[in-house]
Amino acid sequence: MAIVLLTAPAAWAGPVIVDDLGQRVELAAPARRVIPLYSGLGEIVSAMGLGERLVARTNVDNWPTEALARPSIGTHMRPNMELMLGLKPDLVLQLAGRDAALQSVEAVRNHDIPVAVFVIDDFASLFTAMERIGILLGAEDAARQETARIQARLAAVDKAVEGVQRPSVFFEVRYPNLLAAGKDSMVSEIIRRAGGENVVAQGKKLVRLSEEVLVGLNPEVYLVQQGPMNPAPPHPSGRSHFRTLAAVRSGRVLMVDEALYSRPGPRSVQAVEELATFLHPDRFPKPSSNKDSK
């Protein structure tokens, strides 16, 4: 996707960007009262050191811990408009996704509140979103610095996993009614950057699969997310149809935090580091605990 960053024309003093829906977003001044309708976007603002500008959260926001002190305005796709208006935001941030999420965008715009919508499905799109959010907040330097920190951490993982044999990885989004992460997801990007290969080839973010298809894929590594989308998943070793999977037979099963893996944002790099260490422990030796003899 071609991203266009605009500088404000002479007649317009405030920050201006074009979001990922192609909409021009103009502010009279850098935003000071921001409502993120998606957790990862709020985490971007916090990572820039501007968490005090966030005036609300969704009901699943849990990081940083200070977010829990903010009033909840409902869900990512169905925010409470009355509560939002009462908080007087000068900018709303949203992640593009299902139609319901975009319907909430139109409702906000109908109240003359600027909204910026982003599509984030890999680190490249994360960095361009961070850059434009930095412009809207008048914090371009902070955005660049945070991007550089993440890029440096990714580069360290890239170097560590260079030349590795990549195991096939399955990422469970939900069980039962099995739902997997597809190729067009941030999860798939995390798997790739960690030195693995997503065993699900479909070019979608989410893919419905039968257990029979999963058995046929026979992944070498099985990841199970835990969070609102998959609140109490049993371990795959306790599921009768899963016991034949190579991942289960070899014990290469990892239970992971949904907030790290399935919410694109600055902490996605932490997921890469965690998964790379699990997939290739020989490339990430633990520091020695031996003390120098006296």
PDB file of C-alpha atoms in Angstrom:
ATOM      1  CA  MET A   1       0.000   0.000   0.000  1.00  0.00           C
ATOM      2  CA  ALA A   2       1.361   3.396  -0.975  1.00  0.00           C
ATOM      3  CA  ILE A   3       1.424   5.747   2.031  1.00  0.00           C
ATOM      4  CA  VAL A   4       1.225   9.481   1.479  1.00  0.00           C
ATOM      5  CA  LEU A   5       2.485  11.787   4.196  1.00  0.00           C
ATOM      6  CA  LEU A   6       1.350  15.353   3.771  1.00  0.00           C
ATOM      7  CA  THR A   7       2.854  18.533   5.091  1.00  0.00           C
ATOM      8  CA  ALA A   8       0.344  21.190   5.963  1.00  0.00           C
ATOM      9  CA  PRO A   9      -0.243  23.868   3.317  1.00  0.00           C
ATOM     10  CA  ALA A  10       0.623  27.430   4.220  1.00  0.00           C
ATOM     11  CA  ALA A  11      -3.007  28.249   5.035  1.00  0.00           C
ATOM     12  CA  TRP A  12      -3.284  25.349   7.514  1.00  0.00           C
ATOM     13  CA  ALA A  13      -1.259  25.571  10.716  1.00  0.00           C
ATOM     14  CA  GLY A  14      -2.066  22.203  12.262  1.00  0.00           C
ATOM     15  CA  PRO A  15      -0.885  18.652  11.497  1.00  0.00           C
ATOM     16  CA  VAL A  16      -2.226  16.877   8.414  1.00  0.00           C
ATOM     17  CA  ILE A  17      -1.974  13.228   7.316  1.00  0.00           C
ATOM     18  CA  VAL A  18      -3.711  10.825   4.977  1.00  0.00           C
ATOM     19  CA  ASP A  19      -4.892   7.684   6.783  1.00  0.00           C
ATOM     20  CA  ASP A  20      -5.082   4.143   5.379  1.00  0.00           C
ATOM     21  CA  LEU A  21      -8.605   4.689   4.080  1.00  0.00           C
ATOM     22  CA  GLY A  22      -7.298   7.551   1.965  1.00  0.00           C
ATOM     23  CA  GLN A  23      -8.974  10.154   4.182  1.00  0.00           C
ATOM     24  CA  ARG A  24      -7.248  13.465   4.831  1.00  0.00           C
ATOM     25  CA  VAL A  25      -7.120  14.096   8.593  1.00  0.00           C
ATOM     26  CA  GLU A  26      -6.587  17.732   9.574  1.00  0.00           C
ATOM     27  CA  LEU A  27      -6.167  19.059  13.098  1.00  0.00           C
ATOM     28  CA  ALA A  28      -6.099  22.677  14.184  1.00  0.00           C
ATOM     29  CA  ALA A  29      -3.293  21.796  16.634  1.00  0.00           C
ATOM     30  CA  PRO A  30      -1.513  18.648  17.864  1.00  0.00           C
ATOM     31  CA  ALA A  31      -4.036  16.346  19.544  1.00  0.00           C
ATOM     32  CA  ARG A  32      -4.236  16.548  23.333  1.00  0.00           C
ATOM     33  CA  ARG A  33      -7.327  14.447  24.072  1.00  0.00           C
ATOM     34  CA  VAL A  34      -7.088  11.146  22.220  1.00  0.00           C
ATOM     35  CA  ILE A  35      -9.430   8.159  22.268  1.00  0.00           C
ATOM     36  CA  PRO A  36      -8.011   4.973  20.737  1.00  0.00           C
ATOM     37  CA  LEU A  37     -10.714   2.524  19.676  1.00  0.00           C
ATOM     38  CA  TYR A  38      -8.096  -0.220  19.402  1.00  0.00           C
ATOM     39  CA  SER A  39      -5.674  -1.224  22.148  1.00  0.00           C
ATOM     40  CA  GLY A  40      -2.548  -1.309  19.995  1.00  0.00           C
ATOM     41  CA  LEU A  41      -3.076   2.280  18.873  1.00  0.00           C
ATOM     42  CA  GLY A  42      -3.273   3.443  22.467  1.00  0.00           C
ATOM     43  CA  GLU A  43      -0.083   1.508  23.147  1.00  0.00           C
ATOM     44  CA  ILE A  44       1.616   3.436  20.344  1.00  0.00           C
ATOM     45  CA  VAL A  45       0.735   6.726  22.042  1.00  0.00           C
ATOM     46  CA  SER A  46       1.939   5.408  25.405  1.00  0.00           C
ATOM     47  CA  ALA A  47       5.192   4.111  23.897  1.00  0.00           C
ATOM     48  CA  MET A  48       5.905   7.646  22.680  1.00  0.00           C
ATOM     49  CA  GLY A  49       5.696   8.839  26.293  1.00  0.00           C
ATOM     50  CA  LEU A  50       2.343  10.577  25.730  1.00  0.00           C
ATOM     51  CA  GLY A  51       0.011   8.324  27.690  1.00  0.00           C
ATOM     52  CA  GLU A  52      -1.386  11.305  29.568  1.00  0.00           C
ATOM     53  CA  ARG A  53      -3.127  12.397  26.353  1.00  0.00           C
ATOM     54  CA  LEU A  54      -5.261   9.241  26.269  1.00  0.00           C
ATOM     55  CA  VAL A  55      -8.596  10.087  27.857  1.00  0.00           C
ATOM     56  CA  ALA A  56     -10.358   6.716  27.479  1.00  0.00           C
ATOM     57  CA  ARG A  57      -9.827   3.023  26.795  1.00  0.00           C
ATOM     58  CA  THR A  58     -11.765   0.076  25.419  1.00  0.00           C
ATOM     59  CA  ASN A  59     -12.922  -2.670  27.736  1.00  0.00           C
ATOM     60  CA  VAL A  60      -9.973  -4.939  26.850  1.00  0.00           C
ATOM     61  CA  ASP A  61      -7.169  -2.395  27.258  1.00  0.00           C
ATOM     62  CA  ASN A  62      -4.782  -3.655  29.923  1.00  0.00           C
ATOM     63  CA  TRP A  63      -1.388  -2.167  29.096  1.00  0.00           C
ATOM     64  CA  PRO A  64       0.265  -0.166  30.402  1.00  0.00           C
ATOM     65  CA  THR A  65      -1.350  -0.666  33.796  1.00  0.00           C
ATOM     66  CA  GLU A  66      -2.176   3.044  33.943  1.00  0.00           C
ATOM     67  CA  ALA A  67      -4.713   2.418  31.175  1.00  0.00           C
ATOM     68  CA  LEU A  68      -7.014   0.704  33.657  1.00  0.00           C
ATOM     69  CA  ALA A  69      -7.557   4.035  35.425  1.00  0.00           C
ATOM     70  CA  ARG A  70      -9.136   5.583  32.335  1.00  0.00           C
ATOM     71  CA  PRO A  71     -12.881   5.362  31.693  1.00  0.00           C
ATOM     72  CA  SER A  72     -13.980   2.558  29.373  1.00  0.00           C
ATOM     73  CA  ILE A  73     -16.058   3.555  26.345  1.00  0.00           C
ATOM     74  CA  GLY A  74     -17.018   0.031  25.315  1.00  0.00           C
ATOM     75  CA  THR A  75     -15.619  -2.196  22.595  1.00  0.00           C
ATOM     76  CA  HIS A  76     -13.371  -1.719  19.583  1.00  0.00           C
ATOM     77  CA  MET A  77     -16.292  -2.123  17.176  1.00  0.00           C
ATOM     78  CA  ARG A  78     -19.186  -0.776  19.262  1.00  0.00           C
ATOM     79  CA  PRO A  79     -18.032   2.157  21.391  1.00  0.00           C
ATOM     80  CA  ASN A  80     -20.526   4.102  23.467  1.00  0.00           C
ATOM     81  CA  MET A  81     -20.915   7.351  21.539  1.00  0.00           C
ATOM     82  CA  GLU A  82     -22.478   9.260  24.429  1.00  0.00           C
ATOM     83  CA  LEU A  83     -19.533   8.456  26.698  1.00  0.00           C
ATOM     84  CA  MET A  84     -17.065   9.401  23.993  1.00  0.00           C
ATOM     85  CA  LEU A  85     -18.676  12.763  23.316  1.00  0.00           C
ATOM     86  CA  GLY A  86     -18.673  13.524  27.030  1.00  0.00           C
ATOM     87  CA  LEU A  87     -14.879  13.135  27.091  1.00  0.00           C
ATOM     88  CA  LYS A  88     -14.473  15.795  24.360  1.00  0.00           C
ATOM     89  CA  PRO A  89     -11.757  14.119  22.260  1.00  0.00           C
ATOM     90  CA  ASP A  90      -9.890  16.101  19.626  1.00  0.00           C
ATOM     91  CA  LEU A  91      -8.759  12.901  17.870  1.00  0.00           C
ATOM     92  CA  VAL A  92     -10.042   9.323  17.625  1.00  0.00           C
ATOM     93  CA  LEU A  93      -7.837   6.466  16.390  1.00  0.00           C
ATOM     94  CA  GLN A  94      -9.260   3.268  14.886  1.00  0.00           C
ATOM     95  CA  LEU A  95      -7.907   0.068  13.333  1.00  0.00           C
ATOM     96  CA  ALA A  96      -9.545  -0.964  10.075  1.00  0.00           C
ATOM     97  CA  GLY A  97     -11.203  -4.347  10.174  1.00  0.00           C
ATOM     98  CA  ARG A  98     -14.747  -5.607  10.098  1.00  0.00           C
ATOM     99  CA  ASP A  99     -17.577  -3.403   8.886  1.00  0.00           C
ATOM    100  CA  ALA A 100     -18.725  -2.663  12.432  1.00  0.00           C
ATOM    101  CA  ALA A 101     -15.408  -0.961  13.202  1.00  0.00           C
ATOM    102  CA  LEU A 102     -15.795   1.337  10.203  1.00  0.00           C
ATOM    103  CA  GLN A 103     -19.414   2.066  11.084  1.00  0.00           C
ATOM    104  CA  SER A 104     -18.205   3.437  14.418  1.00  0.00           C
ATOM    105  CA  VAL A 105     -15.799   5.678  12.482  1.00  0.00           C
ATOM    106  CA  GLU A 106     -18.655   7.200  10.492  1.00  0.00           C
ATOM    107  CA  ALA A 107     -20.633   7.787  13.687  1.00  0.00           C
ATOM    108  CA  VAL A 108     -17.701   9.685  15.214  1.00  0.00           C
ATOM    109  CA  ARG A 109     -17.150  11.755  12.075  1.00  0.00           C
ATOM    110  CA  ASN A 110     -20.816  12.731  12.086  1.00  0.00           C
ATOM    111  CA  HIS A 111     -20.038  14.599  15.309  1.00  0.00           C
ATOM    112  CA  ASP A 112     -17.204  16.537  13.624  1.00  0.00           C
ATOM    113  CA  ILE A 113     -14.478  14.706  15.537  1.00  0.00           C
ATOM    114  CA  PRO A 114     -11.345  13.906  13.488  1.00  0.00           C
ATOM    115  CA  VAL A 115     -10.744  10.171  13.049  1.00  0.00           C
ATOM    116  CA  ALA A 116      -7.629   8.464  11.679  1.00  0.00           C
ATOM    117  CA  VAL A 117      -7.942   4.824  10.582  1.00  0.00           C
ATOM    118  CA  PHE A 118      -4.967   2.519  10.126  1.00  0.00           C
ATOM    119  CA  VAL A 119      -4.338  -0.901   8.572  1.00  0.00           C
ATOM    120  CA  ILE A 120      -1.563  -2.732  10.429  1.00  0.00           C
ATOM    121  CA  ASP A 121      -0.671  -6.263   9.382  1.00  0.00           C
ATOM    122  CA  ASP A 122       3.138  -6.207   9.464  1.00  0.00           C
ATOM    123  CA  PHE A 123       5.970  -4.158  10.927  1.00  0.00           C
ATOM    124  CA  ALA A 124       6.252  -1.908   7.883  1.00  0.00           C
ATOM    125  CA  SER A 125       2.629  -0.789   8.238  1.00  0.00           C
ATOM    126  CA  LEU A 126       3.096  -0.476  12.014  1.00  0.00           C
ATOM    127  CA  PHE A 127       5.976   1.945  11.468  1.00  0.00           C
ATOM    128  CA  THR A 128       4.055   4.119   9.000  1.00  0.00           C
ATOM    129  CA  ALA A 129       1.108   4.231  11.418  1.00  0.00           C
ATOM    130  CA  MET A 130       3.439   5.283  14.235  1.00  0.00           C
ATOM    131  CA  GLU A 131       4.945   7.983  12.039  1.00  0.00           C
ATOM    132  CA  ARG A 132       1.542   9.478  11.199  1.00  0.00           C
ATOM    133  CA  ILE A 133       0.263   9.249  14.773  1.00  0.00           C
ATOM    134  CA  GLY A 134       3.411  11.092  15.796  1.00  0.00           C
ATOM    135  CA  ILE A 135       2.561  13.844  13.293  1.00  0.00           C
ATOM    136  CA  LEU A 136      -0.982  14.165  14.651  1.00  0.00           C
ATOM    137  CA  LEU A 137       0.350  14.445  18.197  1.00  0.00           C
ATOM    138  CA  GLY A 138       3.147  16.836  17.299  1.00  0.00           C
ATOM    139  CA  ALA A 139       5.611  14.169  18.419  1.00  0.00           C
ATOM    140  CA  GLU A 140       7.488  13.212  15.264  1.00  0.00           C
ATOM    141  CA  ASP A 141      10.805  12.809  17.113  1.00  0.00           C
ATOM    142  CA  ALA A 142       9.268  10.505  19.726  1.00  0.00           C
ATOM    143  CA  ALA A 143       7.702   8.407  16.962  1.00  0.00           C
ATOM    144  CA  ARG A 144      11.021   8.108  15.133  1.00  0.00           C
ATOM    145  CA  GLN A 145      12.854   7.161  18.324  1.00  0.00           C
ATOM    146  CA  GLU A 146      10.349   4.441  19.226  1.00  0.00           C
ATOM    147  CA  THR A 147      10.431   3.081  15.672  1.00  0.00           C
ATOM    148  CA  ALA A 148      14.230   2.955  15.804  1.00  0.00           C
ATOM    149  CA  ARG A 149      14.140   1.044  19.108  1.00  0.00           C
ATOM    150  CA  ILE A 150      11.787  -1.566  17.667  1.00  0.00           C
ATOM    151  CA  GLN A 151      13.812  -1.867  14.460  1.00  0.00           C
ATOM    152  CA  ALA A 152      16.996  -2.431  16.458  1.00  0.00           C
ATOM    153  CA  ARG A 153      15.370  -5.244  18.434  1.00  0.00           C
ATOM    154  CA  LEU A 154      14.060  -6.847  15.237  1.00  0.00           C
ATOM    155  CA  ALA A 155      17.482  -6.592  13.651  1.00  0.00           C
ATOM    156  CA  ALA A 156      18.997  -8.440  16.611  1.00  0.00           C
ATOM    157  CA  VAL A 157      16.509 -11.295  16.143  1.00  0.00           C
ATOM    158  CA  ASP A 158      17.088 -11.307  12.375  1.00  0.00           C
ATOM    159  CA  LYS A 159      20.804 -11.769  12.975  1.00  0.00           C
ATOM    160  CA  ALA A 160      20.251 -14.520  15.533  1.00  0.00           C
ATOM    161  CA  VAL A 161      17.925 -16.614  13.334  1.00  0.00           C
ATOM    162  CA  GLU A 162      19.788 -16.095  10.068  1.00  0.00           C
ATOM    163  CA  GLY A 163      20.138 -19.390   8.219  1.00  0.00           C
ATOM    164  CA  VAL A 164      17.967 -21.425  10.596  1.00  0.00           C
ATOM    165  CA  GLN A 165      15.719 -24.244   9.456  1.00  0.00           C
ATOM    166  CA  ARG A 166      12.227 -22.809   9.799  1.00  0.00           C
ATOM    167  CA  PRO A 167       9.689 -25.068  11.536  1.00  0.00           C
ATOM    168  CA  SER A 168       6.042 -25.024  10.445  1.00  0.00           C
ATOM    169  CA  VAL A 169       3.920 -23.167  12.998  1.00  0.00           C
ATOM    170  CA  PHE A 170       0.169 -23.168  13.654  1.00  0.00           C
ATOM    171  CA  PHE A 171      -1.393 -20.307  15.604  1.00  0.00           C
ATOM    172  CA  GLU A 172      -4.700 -21.034  17.322  1.00  0.00           C
ATOM    173  CA  VAL A 173      -6.866 -17.948  17.581  1.00  0.00           C
ATOM    174  CA  ARG A 174      -9.914 -19.732  19.006  1.00  0.00           C
ATOM    175  CA  TYR A 175     -10.982 -23.198  20.160  1.00  0.00           C
ATOM    176  CA  PRO A 176     -13.392 -24.933  19.738  1.00  0.00           C
ATOM    177  CA  ASN A 177     -14.765 -23.885  16.320  1.00  0.00           C
ATOM    178  CA  LEU A 178     -11.128 -23.726  15.334  1.00  0.00           C
ATOM    179  CA  LEU A 179      -9.900 -20.381  14.050  1.00  0.00           C
ATOM    180  CA  ALA A 180      -6.316 -19.855  12.879  1.00  0.00           C
ATOM    181  CA  ALA A 181      -4.080 -16.930  11.972  1.00  0.00           C
ATOM    182  CA  GLY A 182      -3.711 -16.676   8.191  1.00  0.00           C
ATOM    183  CA  LYS A 183      -0.891 -15.319   6.052  1.00  0.00           C
ATOM    184  CA  ASP A 184      -2.182 -11.734   5.983  1.00  0.00           C
ATOM    185  CA  SER A 185      -1.987 -11.243   9.751  1.00  0.00           C
ATOM    186  CA  MET A 186       0.472  -9.620  12.126  1.00  0.00           C
ATOM    187  CA  VAL A 187       0.745 -13.039  13.771  1.00  0.00           C
ATOM    188  CA  SER A 188       2.113 -14.493  10.523  1.00  0.00           C
ATOM    189  CA  GLU A 189       4.645 -11.650  10.383  1.00  0.00           C
ATOM    190  CA  ILE A 190       5.674 -12.404  13.973  1.00  0.00           C
ATOM    191  CA  ILE A 191       6.146 -16.090  13.118  1.00  0.00           C
ATOM    192  CA  ARG A 192       8.264 -15.231  10.084  1.00  0.00           C
ATOM    193  CA  ARG A 193      10.454 -12.738  11.917  1.00  0.00           C
ATOM    194  CA  ALA A 194      10.948 -15.277  14.723  1.00  0.00           C
ATOM    195  CA  GLY A 195      12.334 -17.852  12.311  1.00  0.00           C
ATOM    196  CA  GLY A 196       9.238 -19.939  11.639  1.00  0.00           C
ATOM    197  CA  GLU A 197       6.793 -20.510   8.791  1.00  0.00           C
ATOM    198  CA  ASN A 198       3.027 -20.182   9.140  1.00  0.00           C
ATOM    199  CA  VAL A 199       1.598 -23.565   8.146  1.00  0.00           C
ATOM    200  CA  VAL A 200      -1.710 -21.904   7.164  1.00  0.00           C
ATOM    201  CA  ALA A 201      -1.269 -20.724   3.570  1.00  0.00           C
ATOM    202  CA  GLN A 202      -4.571 -18.879   3.054  1.00  0.00           C
ATOM    203  CA  GLY A 203      -4.104 -15.167   2.410  1.00  0.00           C
ATOM    204  CA  LYS A 204      -6.471 -13.957   5.112  1.00  0.00           C
ATOM    205  CA  LYS A 205      -6.050 -12.654   8.633  1.00  0.00           C
ATOM    206  CA  LEU A 206      -8.329 -15.295  10.137  1.00  0.00           C
ATOM    207  CA  VAL A 207      -9.008 -18.749   8.698  1.00  0.00           C
ATOM    208  CA  ARG A 208     -11.638 -21.263   9.827  1.00  0.00           C
ATOM    209  CA  LEU A 209     -10.338 -24.822   9.803  1.00  0.00           C
ATOM    210  CA  SER A 210     -11.664 -28.253  10.640  1.00  0.00           C
ATOM    211  CA  GLU A 211      -9.681 -30.490  12.951  1.00  0.00           C
ATOM    212  CA  GLU A 212      -9.238 -32.892  10.029  1.00  0.00           C
ATOM    213  CA  VAL A 213      -7.516 -30.181   7.968  1.00  0.00           C
ATOM    214  CA  LEU A 214      -5.294 -29.312  10.928  1.00  0.00           C
ATOM    215  CA  VAL A 215      -4.237 -32.950  11.291  1.00  0.00           C
ATOM    216  CA  GLY A 216      -3.352 -32.943   7.604  1.00  0.00           C
ATOM    217  CA  LEU A 217      -1.216 -29.820   8.033  1.00  0.00           C
ATOM    218  CA  ASN A 218       0.579 -31.507  10.957  1.00  0.00           C
ATOM    219  CA  PRO A 219       2.494 -28.438  12.230  1.00  0.00           C
ATOM    220  CA  GLU A 220       5.824 -28.866  13.996  1.00  0.00           C
ATOM    221  CA  VAL A 221       4.983 -26.096  16.487  1.00  0.00           C
ATOM    222  CA  TYR A 222       1.571 -25.241  17.949  1.00  0.00           C
ATOM    223  CA  LEU A 223       0.814 -21.833  19.496  1.00  0.00           C
ATOM    224  CA  VAL A 224      -2.332 -21.279  21.562  1.00  0.00           C
ATOM    225  CA  GLN A 225      -3.332 -17.733  22.365  1.00  0.00           C
ATOM    226  CA  GLN A 226      -5.068 -16.948  25.641  1.00  0.00           C
ATOM    227  CA  GLY A 227      -7.215 -13.849  25.961  1.00  0.00           C
ATOM    228  CA  PRO A 228     -10.699 -12.503  25.172  1.00  0.00           C
ATOM    229  CA  MET A 229     -10.928 -14.419  21.880  1.00  0.00           C
ATOM    230  CA  ASN A 230      -9.766 -17.686  23.460  1.00  0.00           C
ATOM    231  CA  PRO A 231     -10.424 -17.329  27.188  1.00  0.00           C
ATOM    232  CA  ALA A 232      -9.933 -20.878  28.509  1.00  0.00           C
ATOM    233  CA  PRO A 233      -8.333 -23.107  25.868  1.00  0.00           C
ATOM    234  CA  PRO A 234      -7.416 -26.630  26.988  1.00  0.00           C
ATOM    235  CA  HIS A 235      -3.858 -27.687  26.276  1.00  0.00           C
ATOM    236  CA  PRO A 236      -3.676 -29.442  22.879  1.00  0.00           C
ATOM    237  CA  SER A 237      -2.218 -32.533  24.536  1.00  0.00           C
ATOM    238  CA  GLY A 238      -5.573 -33.021  26.254  1.00  0.00           C
ATOM    239  CA  ARG A 239      -7.562 -32.965  23.003  1.00  0.00           C
ATOM    240  CA  SER A 240      -7.987 -36.431  21.531  1.00  0.00           C
ATOM    241  CA  HIS A 241      -7.751 -35.406  17.862  1.00  0.00           C
ATOM    242  CA  PHE A 242      -4.627 -33.314  18.463  1.00  0.00           C
ATOM    243  CA  ARG A 243      -2.427 -35.956  20.069  1.00  0.00           C
ATOM    244  CA  THR A 244      -1.119 -37.171  16.710  1.00  0.00           C
ATOM    245  CA  LEU A 245       0.201 -33.738  15.744  1.00  0.00           C
ATOM    246  CA  ALA A 246       3.970 -33.537  15.448  1.00  0.00           C
ATOM    247  CA  ALA A 247       3.964 -30.442  17.678  1.00  0.00           C
ATOM    248  CA  VAL A 248       2.076 -32.216  20.464  1.00  0.00           C
ATOM    249  CA  ARG A 249       4.118 -35.426  20.225  1.00  0.00           C
ATOM    250  CA  SER A 250       7.377 -33.457  20.491  1.00  0.00           C
ATOM    251  CA  GLY A 251       6.081 -31.088  23.175  1.00  0.00           C
ATOM    252  CA  ARG A 252       6.570 -28.007  21.035  1.00  0.00           C
ATOM    253  CA  VAL A 253       3.414 -26.266  22.238  1.00  0.00           C
ATOM    254  CA  LEU A 254       3.454 -22.719  23.574  1.00  0.00           C
ATOM    255  CA  MET A 255       0.602 -20.896  25.312  1.00  0.00           C
ATOM    256  CA  VAL A 256       0.901 -17.183  24.475  1.00  0.00           C
ATOM    257  CA  ASP A 257      -0.695 -13.880  25.465  1.00  0.00           C
ATOM    258  CA  GLU A 258      -3.281 -12.679  22.936  1.00  0.00           C
ATOM    259  CA  ALA A 259      -2.413  -9.065  23.755  1.00  0.00           C
ATOM    260  CA  LEU A 260       1.179  -9.589  22.584  1.00  0.00           C
ATOM    261  CA  TYR A 261       0.557 -11.621  19.457  1.00  0.00           C
ATOM    262  CA  SER A 262      -2.828 -10.600  18.050  1.00  0.00           C
ATOM    263  CA  ARG A 263      -2.874  -6.873  18.807  1.00  0.00           C
ATOM    264  CA  PRO A 264      -0.522  -5.074  16.404  1.00  0.00           C
ATOM    265  CA  GLY A 265       1.469  -2.460  18.267  1.00  0.00           C
ATOM    266  CA  PRO A 266       4.855  -1.645  19.788  1.00  0.00           C
ATOM    267  CA  ARG A 267       4.847  -4.824  21.882  1.00  0.00           C
ATOM    268  CA  SER A 268       4.669  -7.019  18.777  1.00  0.00           C
ATOM    269  CA  VAL A 269       8.463  -7.036  18.845  1.00  0.00           C
ATOM    270  CA  GLN A 270       8.304  -8.657  22.289  1.00  0.00           C
ATOM    271  CA  ALA A 271       6.258 -11.473  20.742  1.00  0.00           C
ATOM    272  CA  VAL A 272       8.950 -11.930  18.070  1.00  0.00           C
ATOM    273  CA  GLU A 273      11.650 -12.174  20.727  1.00  0.00           C
ATOM    274  CA  GLU A 274       9.660 -14.610  22.855  1.00  0.00           C
ATOM    275  CA  LEU A 275       8.775 -16.868  19.925  1.00  0.00           C
ATOM    276  CA  ALA A 276      12.273 -16.811  18.420  1.00  0.00           C
ATOM    277  CA  THR A 277      13.677 -17.964  21.744  1.00  0.00           C
ATOM    278  CA  PHE A 278      11.138 -20.805  21.858  1.00  0.00           C
ATOM    279  CA  LEU A 279      11.695 -21.884  18.244  1.00  0.00           C
ATOM    280  CA  HIS A 280      15.491 -21.607  18.280  1.00  0.00           C
ATOM    281  CA  PRO A 281      16.746 -21.822  21.871  1.00  0.00           C
ATOM    282  CA  ASP A 282      20.254 -22.657  20.669  1.00  0.00           C
ATOM    283  CA  ARG A 283      20.439 -19.201  19.063  1.00  0.00           C
ATOM    284  CA  PHE A 284      19.459 -17.460  22.310  1.00  0.00           C
ATOM    285  CA  PRO A 285      21.605 -18.989  25.050  1.00  0.00           C
ATOM    286  CA  LYS A 286      20.602 -18.177  28.584  1.00  0.00           C
ATOM    287  CA  PRO A 287      23.108 -16.050  30.487  1.00  0.00           C
ATOM    288  CA  SER A 288      25.312 -18.041  32.789  1.00  0.00           C
ATOM    289  CA  SER A 289      24.320 -18.001  36.455  1.00  0.00           C
ATOM    290  CA  ASN A 290      27.807 -18.965  37.632  1.00  0.00           C
ATOM    291  CA  LYS A 291      29.488 -16.364  39.799  1.00  0.00           C
ATOM    292  CA  ASP A 292      33.157 -15.632  39.544  1.00  0.00           C
ATOM    293  CA  SER A 293      35.092 -17.459  42.213  1.00  0.00           C
ATOM    294  CA  LYS A 294      36.720 -15.297  44.780  1.00  0.00           C
TER     295      LYS A 294
END
